[in-house]
Coordinates of C-alpha atoms and ligand atoms in Angstrom, one line a residue:
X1 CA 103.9 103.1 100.4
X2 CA 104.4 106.8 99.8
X3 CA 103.0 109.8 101.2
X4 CA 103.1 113.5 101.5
X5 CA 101.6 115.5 104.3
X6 CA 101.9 119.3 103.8
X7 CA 104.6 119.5 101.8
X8 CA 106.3 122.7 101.0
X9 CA 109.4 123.5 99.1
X10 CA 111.2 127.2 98.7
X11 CA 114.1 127.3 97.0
X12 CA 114.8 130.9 97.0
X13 CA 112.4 132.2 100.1
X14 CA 110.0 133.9 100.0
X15 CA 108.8 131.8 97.0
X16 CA 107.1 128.7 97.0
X17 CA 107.8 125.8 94.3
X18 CA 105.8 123.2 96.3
X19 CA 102.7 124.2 98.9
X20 CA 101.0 122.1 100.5
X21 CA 101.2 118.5 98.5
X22 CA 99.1 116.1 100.1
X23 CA 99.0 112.7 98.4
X24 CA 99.9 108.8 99.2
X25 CA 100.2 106.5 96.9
X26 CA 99.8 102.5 97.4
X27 CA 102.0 99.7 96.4
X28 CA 101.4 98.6 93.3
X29 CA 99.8 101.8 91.9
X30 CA 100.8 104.1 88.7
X31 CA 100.7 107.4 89.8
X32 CA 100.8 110.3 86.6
X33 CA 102.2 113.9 88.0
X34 CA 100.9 116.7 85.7
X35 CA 101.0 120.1 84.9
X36 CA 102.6 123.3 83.2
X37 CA 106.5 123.8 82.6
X38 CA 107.3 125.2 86.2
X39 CA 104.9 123.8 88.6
X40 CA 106.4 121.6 90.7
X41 CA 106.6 118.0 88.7
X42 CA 110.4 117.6 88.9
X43 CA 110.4 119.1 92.8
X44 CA 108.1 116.5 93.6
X45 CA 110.6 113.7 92.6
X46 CA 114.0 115.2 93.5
X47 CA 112.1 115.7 97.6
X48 CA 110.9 112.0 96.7
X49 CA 115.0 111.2 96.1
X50 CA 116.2 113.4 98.8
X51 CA 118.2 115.6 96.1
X52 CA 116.4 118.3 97.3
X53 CA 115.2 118.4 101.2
X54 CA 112.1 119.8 102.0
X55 CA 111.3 123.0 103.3
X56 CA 107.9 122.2 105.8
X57 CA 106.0 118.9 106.0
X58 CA 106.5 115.4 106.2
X59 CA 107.7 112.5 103.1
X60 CA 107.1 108.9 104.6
X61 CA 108.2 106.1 102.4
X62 CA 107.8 102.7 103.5
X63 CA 106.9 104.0 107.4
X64 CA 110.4 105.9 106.9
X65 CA 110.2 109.9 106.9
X66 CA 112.7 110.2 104.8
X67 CA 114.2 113.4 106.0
X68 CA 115.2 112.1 108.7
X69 CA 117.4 109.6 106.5
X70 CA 121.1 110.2 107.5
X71 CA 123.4 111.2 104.6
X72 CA 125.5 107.9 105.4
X73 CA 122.2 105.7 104.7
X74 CA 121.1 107.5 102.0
X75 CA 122.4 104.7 99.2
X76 CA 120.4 102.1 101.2
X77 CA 117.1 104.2 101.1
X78 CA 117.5 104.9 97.4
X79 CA 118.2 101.1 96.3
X80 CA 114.9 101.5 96.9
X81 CA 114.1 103.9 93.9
X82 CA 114.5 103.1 90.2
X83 CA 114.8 106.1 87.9
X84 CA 114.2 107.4 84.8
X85 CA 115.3 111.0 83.1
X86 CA 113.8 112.7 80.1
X87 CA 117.5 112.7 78.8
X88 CA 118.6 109.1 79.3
X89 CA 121.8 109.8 81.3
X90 CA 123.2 107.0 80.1
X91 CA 127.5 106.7 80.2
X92 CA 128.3 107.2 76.9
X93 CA 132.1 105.6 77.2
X94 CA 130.4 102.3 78.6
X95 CA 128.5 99.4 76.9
X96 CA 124.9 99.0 76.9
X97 CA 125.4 96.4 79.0
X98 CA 128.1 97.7 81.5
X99 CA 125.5 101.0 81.8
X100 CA 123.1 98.3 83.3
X101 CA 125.6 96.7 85.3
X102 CA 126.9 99.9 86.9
X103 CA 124.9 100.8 89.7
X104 CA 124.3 96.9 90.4
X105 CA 128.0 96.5 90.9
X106 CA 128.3 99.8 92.9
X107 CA 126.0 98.4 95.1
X108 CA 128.5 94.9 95.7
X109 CA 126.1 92.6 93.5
X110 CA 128.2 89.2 92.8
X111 CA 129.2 88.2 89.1
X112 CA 126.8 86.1 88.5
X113 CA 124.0 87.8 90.1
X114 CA 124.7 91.1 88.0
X115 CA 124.9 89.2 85.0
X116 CA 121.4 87.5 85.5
X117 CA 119.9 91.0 86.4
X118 CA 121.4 92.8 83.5
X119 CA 120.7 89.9 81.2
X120 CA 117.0 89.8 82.3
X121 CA 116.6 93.6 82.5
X122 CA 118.0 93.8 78.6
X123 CA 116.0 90.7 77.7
X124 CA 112.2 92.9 79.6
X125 CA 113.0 95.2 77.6
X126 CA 114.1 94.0 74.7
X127 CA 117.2 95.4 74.1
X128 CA 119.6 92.7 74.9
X129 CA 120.5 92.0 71.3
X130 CA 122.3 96.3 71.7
X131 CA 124.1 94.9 74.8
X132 CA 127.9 95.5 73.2
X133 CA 126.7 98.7 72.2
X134 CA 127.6 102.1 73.3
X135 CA 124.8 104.6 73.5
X136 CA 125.8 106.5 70.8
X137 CA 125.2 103.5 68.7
X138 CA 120.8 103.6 70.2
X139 CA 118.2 105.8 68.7
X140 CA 116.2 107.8 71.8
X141 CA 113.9 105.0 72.3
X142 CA 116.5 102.2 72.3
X143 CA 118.3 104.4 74.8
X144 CA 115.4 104.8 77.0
X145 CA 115.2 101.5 76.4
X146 CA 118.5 100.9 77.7
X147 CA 117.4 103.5 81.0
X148 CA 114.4 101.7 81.8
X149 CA 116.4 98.6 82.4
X150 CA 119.3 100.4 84.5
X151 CA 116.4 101.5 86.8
X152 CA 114.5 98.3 86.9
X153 CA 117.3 95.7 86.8
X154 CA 117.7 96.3 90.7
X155 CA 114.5 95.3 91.2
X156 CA 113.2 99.0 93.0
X157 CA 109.9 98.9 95.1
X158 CA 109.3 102.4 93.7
X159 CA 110.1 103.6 89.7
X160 CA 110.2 107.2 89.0
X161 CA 110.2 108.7 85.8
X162 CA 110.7 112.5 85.2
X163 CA 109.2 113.5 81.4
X164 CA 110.5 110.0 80.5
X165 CA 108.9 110.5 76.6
X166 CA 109.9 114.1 76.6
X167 CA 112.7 113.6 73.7
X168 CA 110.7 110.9 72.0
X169 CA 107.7 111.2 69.3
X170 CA 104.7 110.4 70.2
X171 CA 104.8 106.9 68.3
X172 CA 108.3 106.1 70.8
X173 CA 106.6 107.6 73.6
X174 CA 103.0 105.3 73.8
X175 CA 105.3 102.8 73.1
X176 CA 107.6 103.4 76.5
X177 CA 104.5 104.2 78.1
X178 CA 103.5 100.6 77.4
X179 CA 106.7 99.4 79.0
X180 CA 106.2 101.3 82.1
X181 CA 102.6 99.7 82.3
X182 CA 104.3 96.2 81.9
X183 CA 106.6 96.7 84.5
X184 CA 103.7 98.1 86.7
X185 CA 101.2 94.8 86.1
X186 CA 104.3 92.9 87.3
X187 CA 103.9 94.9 90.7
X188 CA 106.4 97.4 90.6
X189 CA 104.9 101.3 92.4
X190 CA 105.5 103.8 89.2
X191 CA 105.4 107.7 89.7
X192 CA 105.7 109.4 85.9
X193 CA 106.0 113.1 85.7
X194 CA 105.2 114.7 82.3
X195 CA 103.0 117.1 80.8
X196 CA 102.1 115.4 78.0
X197 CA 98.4 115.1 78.3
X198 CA 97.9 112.6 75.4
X199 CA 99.4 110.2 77.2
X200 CA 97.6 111.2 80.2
X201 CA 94.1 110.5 78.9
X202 CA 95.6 107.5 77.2
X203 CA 97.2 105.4 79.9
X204 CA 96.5 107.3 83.5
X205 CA 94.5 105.8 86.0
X206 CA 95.2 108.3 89.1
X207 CA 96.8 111.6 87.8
X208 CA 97.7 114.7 90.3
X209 CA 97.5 118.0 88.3
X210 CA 99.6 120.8 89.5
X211 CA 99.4 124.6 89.0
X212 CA 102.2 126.8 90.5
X213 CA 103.4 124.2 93.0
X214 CA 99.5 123.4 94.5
X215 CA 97.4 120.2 93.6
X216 CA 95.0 121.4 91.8
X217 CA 93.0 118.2 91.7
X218 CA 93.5 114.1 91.7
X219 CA 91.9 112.0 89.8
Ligands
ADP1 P1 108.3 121.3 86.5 O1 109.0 120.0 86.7 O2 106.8 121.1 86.7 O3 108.6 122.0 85.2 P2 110.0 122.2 88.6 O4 109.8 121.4 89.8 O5 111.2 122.0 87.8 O6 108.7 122.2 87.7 O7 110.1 123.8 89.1 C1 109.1 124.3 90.0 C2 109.6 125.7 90.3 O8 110.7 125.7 91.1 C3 109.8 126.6 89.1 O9 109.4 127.9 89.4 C4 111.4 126.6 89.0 O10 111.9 127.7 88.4 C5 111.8 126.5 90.5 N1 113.0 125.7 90.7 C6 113.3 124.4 90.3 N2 114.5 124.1 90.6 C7 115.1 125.2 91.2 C8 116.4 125.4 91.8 N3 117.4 124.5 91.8 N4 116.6 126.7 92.2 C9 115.7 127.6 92.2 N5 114.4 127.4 91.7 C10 114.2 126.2 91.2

């Protein structure tokens, strides 16, 4: 579904915050990205997103190399992508609900579909009983809660999560980590990026480990 074939990324040349990243990933896997503060975990996802381009090397996603995505098509492409921030990024002057609902109805989802889709996404996650509630209202793991669902109630192929248990304890954060399995049994692709390596020995199945932007091994 996803692969990287000598990837490189330099931000400020002659410096390298990506060399070399080789690695594919199947449908249906749960792919962990590890490593130090600084070695490449959030590069990796932003080149996956095109919010960063690549600087050598070659991203395919579904068959697509997605540099070659034209800016005009790149909504459609990411439509494909759910994701998930260490700080929520939720809109704190809408609802629970209306945060859900947002990128559905950017997107020109009907009424009723968006309804059923945020409805089921709050109800997966159960959260729907916060749904007139602004974030402020949500502790972090009600929010991320909340986040989960915005990213999954489009139904992505692919979900990405960048340090998604990074502002949560560590009883909020196996218990997010669950969710994200859920969702993964269900057949949903999910890429996390975090250095937390309890959660790593707890819950990964293939992990990458990074070191100054080179895989240092996959397991
Ligand atoms: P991680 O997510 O593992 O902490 P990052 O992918 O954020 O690592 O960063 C990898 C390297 O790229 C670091 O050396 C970081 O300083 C550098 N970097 C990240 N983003 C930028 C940017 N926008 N401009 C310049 N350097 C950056």
């Amino acid at each position: 579904m996803l692969s990287f074939y000598g990837v490189y990324k330099s931000y400020t040349p002659p410096y390298f915050a990506l060399s070399d990243i080789n690695f594919s990933v199947e449908k249906g896997e749960f792919l962990f990205i590890t490593g130090p503060s600084g070695a490449g975990k959030t590069t990796i996802i932003k080149l996956i997103t095109r919010e960063e381009s690549l600087s050598r090397g070659k991203i395919l996603f579904e068959g697509t190399d997605i540099s070659r995505i034209p800016r005009s098509k790149l909504h459609l492409f990411r439509r494909k992508l759910g994701i998930i921030f260490q700080d929520f990024r939720l809109i704190p002057y809408l609802t629970v609900f209306e945060n859900v609902a947002l990128p559905l109805i950017v997107r020109g989802g009907g009424k009723q579909e968006t309804y059923q889709r945020v409805t089921s996404a709050l109800k997966e996650l159960e959260i729907i009983h916060k749904a007139r509630e602004f974030p402020n209202a949500l502790s972090g793991g009600e929010q991320q809660r909340v986040a989960i669902a915005r990213a999954i109630a489009g139904s992505p192929d692919l979900l990405l999560a960048d340090e998604p248990t990074g502002n949560l304890d560590p009883f909020l954060s196996r218990k997010i980590m669950k969710i994200l399995q859920r969702i993964n049994m269900k057949g949903t692709t999910v890429i996390v990026a975090t250095h937390d390596r309890a959660l790593i020995e707890e819950f990964a199945k293939k992990v990458i480990y990074l070191t100054y932007g080179k895989i240092k091994k996959i397991i």
